[in-house]
Short mmCIF file of C-alpha atoms in Angstrom, two decimals:
data_model
loop_
_atom_site.label_atom_id
_atom_site.label_comp_id
_atom_site.label_asym_id
_atom_site.label_seq_id
_atom_site.Cartn_x
_atom_site.Cartn_y
_atom_site.Cartn_z
CA MET A 26 144.13 44.66 114.46
CA THR A 27 141.34 46.66 112.66
CA LYS A 28 142.34 48.83 109.62
CA GLY A 29 140.21 51.26 107.81
CA VAL A 30 139.86 54.68 106.09
CA LEU A 31 138.35 57.77 107.57
CA LEU A 32 137.16 60.58 105.59
CA TYR A 33 135.92 64.23 106.38
CA CYS A 34 133.16 65.35 104.15
CA PHE A 35 131.31 68.57 104.55
CA ASP A 36 129.42 70.06 101.48
CA THR A 37 129.89 73.86 101.25
CA PRO A 38 127.70 76.08 99.07
CA GLN A 39 130.46 76.05 96.12
CA VAL A 40 131.59 72.35 96.39
CA SER A 41 129.78 69.11 96.48
CA TYR A 42 132.09 67.12 98.49
CA SER A 43 129.58 64.29 98.96
CA LYS A 44 129.91 63.70 95.18
CA ILE A 45 133.66 63.69 95.53
CA THR A 46 133.40 61.55 98.57
CA ASP A 47 131.44 58.72 96.68
CA ARG A 48 133.99 58.70 93.98
CA CYS A 49 136.82 58.33 96.30
CA ILE A 50 135.02 55.55 98.20
CA SER A 51 134.49 53.65 94.94
CA LEU A 52 138.25 53.65 94.27
CA ILE A 53 138.92 52.64 97.99
CA GLU A 54 136.57 49.66 97.55
CA ARG A 55 138.35 48.90 94.21
CA ASN A 56 142.07 49.08 95.23
CA LEU A 57 142.44 48.86 98.88
CA ASP A 58 139.47 46.96 99.95
CA LEU A 59 139.19 48.64 103.31
CA PRO A 60 136.14 49.65 105.50
CA VAL A 61 135.23 53.31 105.36
CA THR A 62 134.05 55.69 108.08
CA VAL A 63 132.75 59.35 106.76
CA ILE A 64 132.81 62.05 109.43
CA THR A 65 130.05 64.44 108.14
CA ASP A 66 127.22 66.92 109.05
CA ALA A 67 123.72 66.51 109.16
CA ASP A 68 123.10 68.44 105.90
CA THR A 69 125.76 66.40 104.14
CA GLU A 70 124.88 62.89 105.35
CA GLY A 71 122.07 62.29 103.13
CA ARG A 72 123.67 63.06 99.86
CA ILE A 73 126.53 60.49 100.35
CA LYS A 74 125.22 57.34 98.36
CA SER A 75 128.34 55.04 99.19
CA ASN A 76 127.99 52.21 101.43
CA CYS A 77 129.80 53.26 104.48
CA ASP A 78 129.60 54.16 107.94
CA THR A 79 128.92 57.68 108.60
CA ARG A 80 129.07 59.69 111.64
CA VAL A 81 127.67 63.24 112.36
CA VAL A 82 129.25 66.04 113.98
CA ASP A 83 128.78 69.71 114.41
CA VAL A 84 131.21 71.07 111.89
CA ASP A 85 133.42 74.23 112.78
CA LYS A 86 132.66 76.33 109.88
CA GLY A 87 135.17 79.24 110.73
CA ASN A 88 137.92 78.88 108.04
CA THR A 89 138.06 80.09 104.53
CA LYS A 90 140.23 79.44 101.37
CA LEU A 91 140.36 82.12 98.57
CA SER A 92 137.41 83.83 100.46
CA LYS A 93 135.26 80.52 100.03
CA PRO A 94 134.26 78.30 103.15
CA TRP A 95 136.89 75.73 103.86
CA TYR A 96 135.71 73.11 106.47
CA ASN A 97 139.08 71.80 107.42
CA LEU A 98 138.92 72.26 111.17
CA GLU A 99 138.18 68.80 112.18
CA ARG A 100 141.34 66.86 111.08
CA HIS A 101 143.02 67.01 114.52
CA LEU A 102 140.06 64.94 116.04
CA ALA A 103 140.73 62.09 113.71
CA PHE A 104 142.37 60.07 116.74
CA ASP A 105 138.98 60.08 118.69
CA HIS A 106 136.94 59.92 115.53
CA SER A 107 138.50 56.94 114.11
CA PRO A 108 136.99 53.46 115.16
CA TYR A 109 140.08 51.67 113.70
CA ASP A 110 143.34 50.45 115.30
CA ARG A 111 145.27 51.68 112.25
CA THR A 112 143.72 54.54 110.43
CA VAL A 113 144.31 56.09 107.14
CA VAL A 114 142.90 59.50 107.07
CA MET A 115 142.64 60.95 103.62
CA ASP A 116 141.28 63.98 101.81
CA VAL A 117 138.22 63.06 99.79
CA ASP A 118 139.97 64.59 96.76
CA TYR A 119 142.69 61.98 97.14
CA PHE A 120 141.91 59.09 94.77
CA CYS A 121 143.56 55.70 95.07
CA TYR A 122 144.14 54.28 91.61
CA SER A 123 146.94 52.01 93.00
CA ASP A 124 147.43 49.77 96.16
CA LYS A 125 150.32 52.20 97.71
CA ILE A 126 148.32 52.95 100.77
CA LEU A 127 147.70 49.35 101.28
CA ARG A 128 151.46 48.58 101.08
CA LEU A 129 152.28 51.32 103.42
CA LEU A 130 149.60 49.96 106.01
CA ARG A 131 151.96 46.77 106.48
CA SER A 132 154.69 48.97 107.99
CA GLU A 133 155.29 49.33 111.61
CA ASN A 134 155.47 53.00 111.42
CA ASP A 135 152.74 54.44 114.20
CA PHE A 136 152.57 57.82 112.05
CA LEU A 137 153.11 58.37 108.45
CA VAL A 138 152.83 61.43 106.38
CA HIS A 139 154.17 62.78 102.76
CA LYS A 140 156.78 65.47 103.11
CA SER A 141 156.78 65.72 99.42
CA ALA A 142 154.10 66.53 96.50
CA HIS A 143 154.62 67.52 93.14
CA ASP A 144 152.50 69.42 90.39
CA VAL A 145 152.02 66.62 87.57
CA LEU A 146 152.53 69.71 85.13
CA HIS A 147 155.90 69.94 86.73
CA ARG A 148 155.84 73.83 87.09
CA GLU A 149 158.16 73.48 90.34
CA GLN A 150 155.74 75.59 92.42
CA MET A 151 154.86 73.23 95.25
CA ARG A 152 158.15 73.96 97.33
CA TYR A 153 157.02 75.90 100.51
CA ASP A 154 160.67 75.92 102.19
CA ARG A 155 160.68 79.64 102.17
CA GLU A 156 157.09 80.04 103.84
CA ALA A 157 158.00 78.94 107.19
CA MET A 158 160.89 78.09 109.42
CA LEU A 159 159.87 74.55 109.37
CA ASP A 160 159.41 71.97 106.77
CA LEU A 161 155.63 71.29 105.58
CA VAL A 162 154.20 68.02 105.66
CA TRP A 163 151.08 67.31 103.44
CA ALA A 164 148.21 66.17 105.81
CA THR A 165 146.27 65.08 102.71
CA VAL A 166 147.24 61.44 103.90
CA LEU A 167 147.73 60.41 107.44
CA ILE A 168 148.33 56.84 108.57
CA PHE A 169 148.62 56.33 112.21
CA ASP A 170 148.15 53.60 115.04
CA LYS A 171 146.41 54.54 118.15
CA THR A 172 149.55 54.66 120.68
CA PRO A 173 150.28 57.36 123.51
CA ARG A 174 152.90 58.98 120.89
CA THR A 175 150.23 59.71 118.14
CA ARG A 176 147.73 60.56 120.98
CA ALA A 177 150.40 63.19 121.85
CA ILE A 178 150.74 64.38 118.27
CA PHE A 179 147.10 64.86 117.74
CA ASP A 180 146.86 66.65 120.92
CA THR A 181 149.70 68.92 120.03
CA VAL A 182 147.85 69.78 116.77
CA LYS A 183 144.66 70.77 118.67
CA LEU A 184 147.00 72.96 120.75
CA VAL A 185 148.44 74.36 117.59
CA LYS A 186 144.91 75.05 116.45
CA GLN A 187 143.88 76.72 119.62
CA ASN A 188 146.92 79.00 119.39
CA TYR A 189 147.55 79.26 115.75
CA VAL A 190 148.50 83.03 115.54
CA HIS A 191 151.29 82.56 117.91
CA TYR A 192 152.50 79.31 116.22
CA CYS A 193 152.18 81.15 112.89
CA ASN A 194 154.67 83.98 114.53
CA LEU A 195 156.82 81.37 116.27
CA TYR A 196 157.71 79.52 113.14
CA ARG A 197 157.28 82.65 110.75
CA ILE A 198 154.67 80.97 108.72
CA THR A 199 153.32 83.50 106.18
CA TYR A 200 150.09 81.62 105.31
CA LYS A 201 147.82 82.88 108.11
CA ASN A 202 144.66 80.84 107.62
CA PHE A 203 144.66 77.62 109.60
CA ARG A 204 146.09 74.94 107.47
CA ASN A 205 146.35 71.34 108.79
CA ASP A 206 149.70 70.91 106.87
CA TYR A 207 151.38 73.53 109.10
CA ALA A 208 149.56 72.18 112.21
CA PHE A 209 150.80 68.66 111.79
CA ALA A 210 154.15 70.03 110.63
CA ILE A 211 154.55 71.71 114.06
CA ALA A 212 153.11 68.84 115.96
CA LEU A 213 155.45 66.13 114.36
CA ASN A 214 158.45 68.61 114.86
CA GLN A 215 157.64 69.15 118.55
CA ILE A 216 156.85 65.57 119.61
CA ASN A 217 159.88 64.55 117.91
CA GLY A 218 161.96 66.89 119.82
CA HIS A 219 162.85 68.93 116.80
CA ARG A 220 164.28 66.17 114.93
CA GLU A 221 163.52 64.16 111.85
CA TYR A 222 160.58 61.76 111.89
CA ASP A 223 159.66 58.91 109.54
CA VAL A 224 157.70 59.81 106.40
CA ILE A 225 156.27 58.31 103.23
CA PRO A 226 159.24 58.10 100.78
CA ASP A 227 157.30 59.25 97.77
CA SER A 228 155.73 62.57 96.54
CA ILE A 229 152.11 63.21 96.10
CA ALA A 230 151.18 63.57 92.55
CA THR A 231 149.03 66.53 92.52
CA VAL A 232 146.52 67.91 89.94
CA PRO A 233 146.65 71.66 90.23
CA ALA A 234 143.56 73.75 90.46
CA ASP A 235 144.17 75.33 86.97
CA ALA A 236 144.05 72.17 85.34
CA GLU A 237 140.93 71.00 83.58
CA ILE A 238 139.76 67.55 84.18
CA LEU A 239 138.66 66.05 81.11
CA GLU A 240 138.07 62.53 82.10
CA LEU A 241 137.91 60.27 85.20
CA ASN A 242 137.94 56.53 84.75
CA ASP A 243 138.56 53.36 86.95
CA ASN A 244 142.50 53.67 86.46
CA GLY A 245 142.99 57.35 86.23
CA ALA A 246 142.38 60.88 84.72
CA VAL A 247 142.85 62.71 81.63
CA ILE A 248 143.54 66.55 82.28
CA ARG A 249 144.08 69.38 80.00
CA TYR A 250 146.28 72.50 80.72
CA LYS A 251 146.37 74.96 78.17
CA ASP A 252 147.05 72.96 74.82
CA LYS A 253 148.70 70.10 76.79
CA THR A 254 146.61 66.99 77.38
CA ILE A 255 148.14 64.56 79.94
CA SER A 256 146.90 61.04 80.91
CA LEU A 257 147.74 59.96 84.50
CA GLN A 258 147.20 56.20 85.15
CA ASP A 259 147.37 53.52 87.91
CA GLN A 260 148.85 56.24 90.26
CA ASP A 261 147.32 58.09 93.28
CA LEU A 262 146.16 61.47 92.45
CA HIS A 263 145.26 64.67 94.66
CA PHE A 264 142.82 66.77 92.94
CA LEU A 265 142.93 70.74 93.77
CA ASN A 266 140.52 71.31 91.28
CA LYS A 267 137.15 70.83 92.85
CA GLU A 268 135.37 70.52 89.68
CA VAL A 269 136.12 66.92 90.03
CA ALA A 270 132.79 66.80 91.58
CA ASN A 271 131.39 67.34 88.33
CA VAL A 272 133.29 65.21 85.87
CA MET B 4 162.59 74.99 59.29
CA ASN B 5 160.27 78.22 59.78
CA ILE B 6 159.79 79.45 63.30
CA ASP B 7 156.44 77.72 63.56
CA GLN B 8 157.87 74.40 63.00
CA LEU B 9 160.62 74.98 65.40
CA LYS B 10 157.86 75.95 67.89
CA LYS B 11 155.89 72.98 67.16
CA ILE B 12 158.95 70.77 67.83
CA SER B 13 159.69 72.48 71.19
CA ARG B 14 156.28 71.96 72.25
CA GLN B 15 156.20 68.37 71.38
CA SER B 16 159.53 67.96 73.39
CA PHE B 17 158.09 69.57 76.40
CA ASP B 18 155.00 67.37 76.27
CA ILE B 19 157.22 64.33 75.96
CA ASN B 20 159.37 65.36 78.88
CA LEU B 21 156.29 66.16 81.07
CA GLN B 22 154.78 62.70 80.13
CA LYS B 23 158.28 61.07 81.04
CA ALA B 24 158.60 63.04 84.40
CA ASN B 25 154.97 61.98 85.45
CA ALA B 26 155.98 58.31 84.57
CA LEU B 27 159.26 58.53 86.47
CA LYS B 28 157.39 59.84 89.56
CA LYS B 29 154.98 56.98 89.30
CA ALA B 30 157.66 54.37 89.09
CA GLU B 31 159.15 55.99 92.21
CA SER B 32 155.83 55.30 93.99
CA ASP B 33 155.49 51.87 92.59
CA GLN B 34 158.86 51.05 93.94
CA ILE B 35 157.76 51.41 97.64
CA LEU B 36 158.04 48.08 99.20
CA VAL B 37 157.27 47.06 102.93
CA TYR B 38 159.03 44.13 104.45
CA GLU B 39 159.71 42.97 107.64
CA ASN B 40 157.26 45.91 108.68
CA HIS B 41 159.76 48.39 107.39
CA ILE B 42 159.50 50.88 104.20
CA PHE B 43 162.08 50.46 101.61
CA ARG B 44 162.61 51.63 98.06
CA ALA B 45 163.21 49.03 95.60
CA ASP B 46 165.81 50.83 93.76
CA PRO B 47 169.09 49.91 92.29
CA GLU B 48 171.17 51.15 95.33
CA THR B 49 168.80 49.08 97.62
CA ILE B 50 169.11 45.94 95.40
CA CYS B 51 172.80 46.32 94.97
CA PHE B 52 173.40 46.74 98.81
CA VAL B 53 171.22 43.70 99.39
CA ARG B 54 172.91 41.57 97.03
CA THR B 55 176.25 42.53 98.43
CA ALA B 56 175.53 42.27 101.99
CA SER B 57 173.78 39.14 101.65
CA GLU B 58 176.65 37.19 99.81
CA GLY B 59 177.55 34.05 102.00
CA LYS B 60 175.42 35.27 104.88
CA ASP B 61 172.34 33.94 106.40
CA SER B 62 171.12 37.44 107.76
CA PHE B 63 172.57 40.98 107.60
CA PHE B 64 171.38 44.66 108.91
CA MET B 65 170.48 47.49 106.77
CA LEU B 66 168.60 50.83 107.13
CA ASP B 67 165.02 51.36 105.56
CA SER B 68 163.96 54.36 103.82
CA ASN B 69 163.72 56.29 107.22
CA SER B 70 167.29 55.38 108.27
CA ASN B 71 165.73 52.93 110.89
CA PRO B 72 167.92 49.67 111.17
CA VAL B 73 166.68 46.33 110.39
CA GLU B 74 167.70 42.83 110.45
CA ILE B 75 167.07 41.11 107.16
CA THR B 76 166.94 37.31 108.18
CA ASP B 77 165.94 35.87 104.63
CA PRO B 78 167.98 37.92 102.36
CA THR B 79 167.13 35.48 99.13
CA GLU B 80 163.45 36.23 99.54
CA PHE B 81 163.96 40.02 100.39
CA LEU B 82 166.16 40.35 97.12
CA GLU B 83 163.67 38.40 95.09
CA LEU B 84 160.84 40.76 96.46
CA LEU B 85 162.84 43.92 95.59
CA LEU B 86 163.65 42.60 92.05
CA GLN B 87 160.01 42.00 91.45
CA ARG B 88 158.76 45.18 92.55
CA ASN B 89 161.77 47.02 90.79
CA GLN B 90 161.16 45.20 87.50
CA SER B 91 157.41 45.60 87.63
CA ALA B 92 157.77 49.41 88.26
CA LEU B 93 160.43 49.70 85.46
CA ASN B 94 158.29 47.51 83.05
CA THR B 95 155.40 50.20 83.42
CA TYR B 96 157.78 52.88 83.25
CA HIS B 97 159.10 51.50 79.96
CA GLN B 98 155.94 51.09 78.40
CA LEU B 99 154.77 54.60 79.05
CA TYR B 100 158.20 55.73 77.71
CA GLN B 101 157.66 53.84 74.59
CA ASN B 102 154.26 55.17 74.16
CA THR B 103 155.70 58.68 74.53
CA LYS B 104 158.52 57.98 72.16
CA ASN B 105 156.39 56.63 69.31
CA ARG B 106 154.60 60.07 69.69
CA LYS B 107 157.87 61.96 68.55
CA VAL B 108 157.92 63.76 65.29
#
């Protein structure tokens, strides 16, 4: 069975995702030792310096976040894009400072996702249980096998994407821009017969957008928020501050 | 103590608790163990259950972290792996905690 990591990387006028991808890949090489395939566009491909397999696609540039371009509309195609039997799809700003993903790959679960994330500043702001009628999942990291059931999950995500306004109304989702987290939450809910599904049992450590990143090294990061300096070492981190490209 | 000293102590306590909370979250991630293709948490509850259920038995059944049933056919090996992972995670947590504590006023 082949195993590998699938990344989506599309530079925007504001953010050099290719730089973030290079750092992400170096940590994958160091801590996971898995092959990497990057789905990208023609403009970005030449800026990715890492030694990895790249595949160029025509990116759907329709979405925005905080009035800035947000190219997040390809994730539902991961089943078709992945050359691996067992795939880890992760955001390029999810940095693997531990072997946690490698451990999870040894499980037999054909689809795994986090249902919980926490702000490393512990401000208790990452709960979305009042923003929709179903639990949010974090599509930051997806682990899946190619099975008929996981094909059904990705096909349902496509359906949700095509009819997103309808599903937002159905589940009373307050956030109206397309968001993979909700699309996968809806798909998992529906394919699992509106019952519980298997999840990754820990929480994603998230560095919030308003935290300044002082230092990134091989083992972790040092961040600052107001007068507080926090060192986060040897644990996977999801960076919401895209300045991570310039550190 | 004047108000500035009290504020300083309060801020330091907040910082220490923040470091502790992050270290504890890291320990929870470090405790994830995959055995016989199932995901477990190498936490005290799991370790106690495995020790109790395995007493005088070659195999037993238990639930993984997603409540899926699994047969454990080598309890000794499983318990050893659980303890290793638990102690490795807590050792790291202990070191981080000591570093934080040493910075106290």
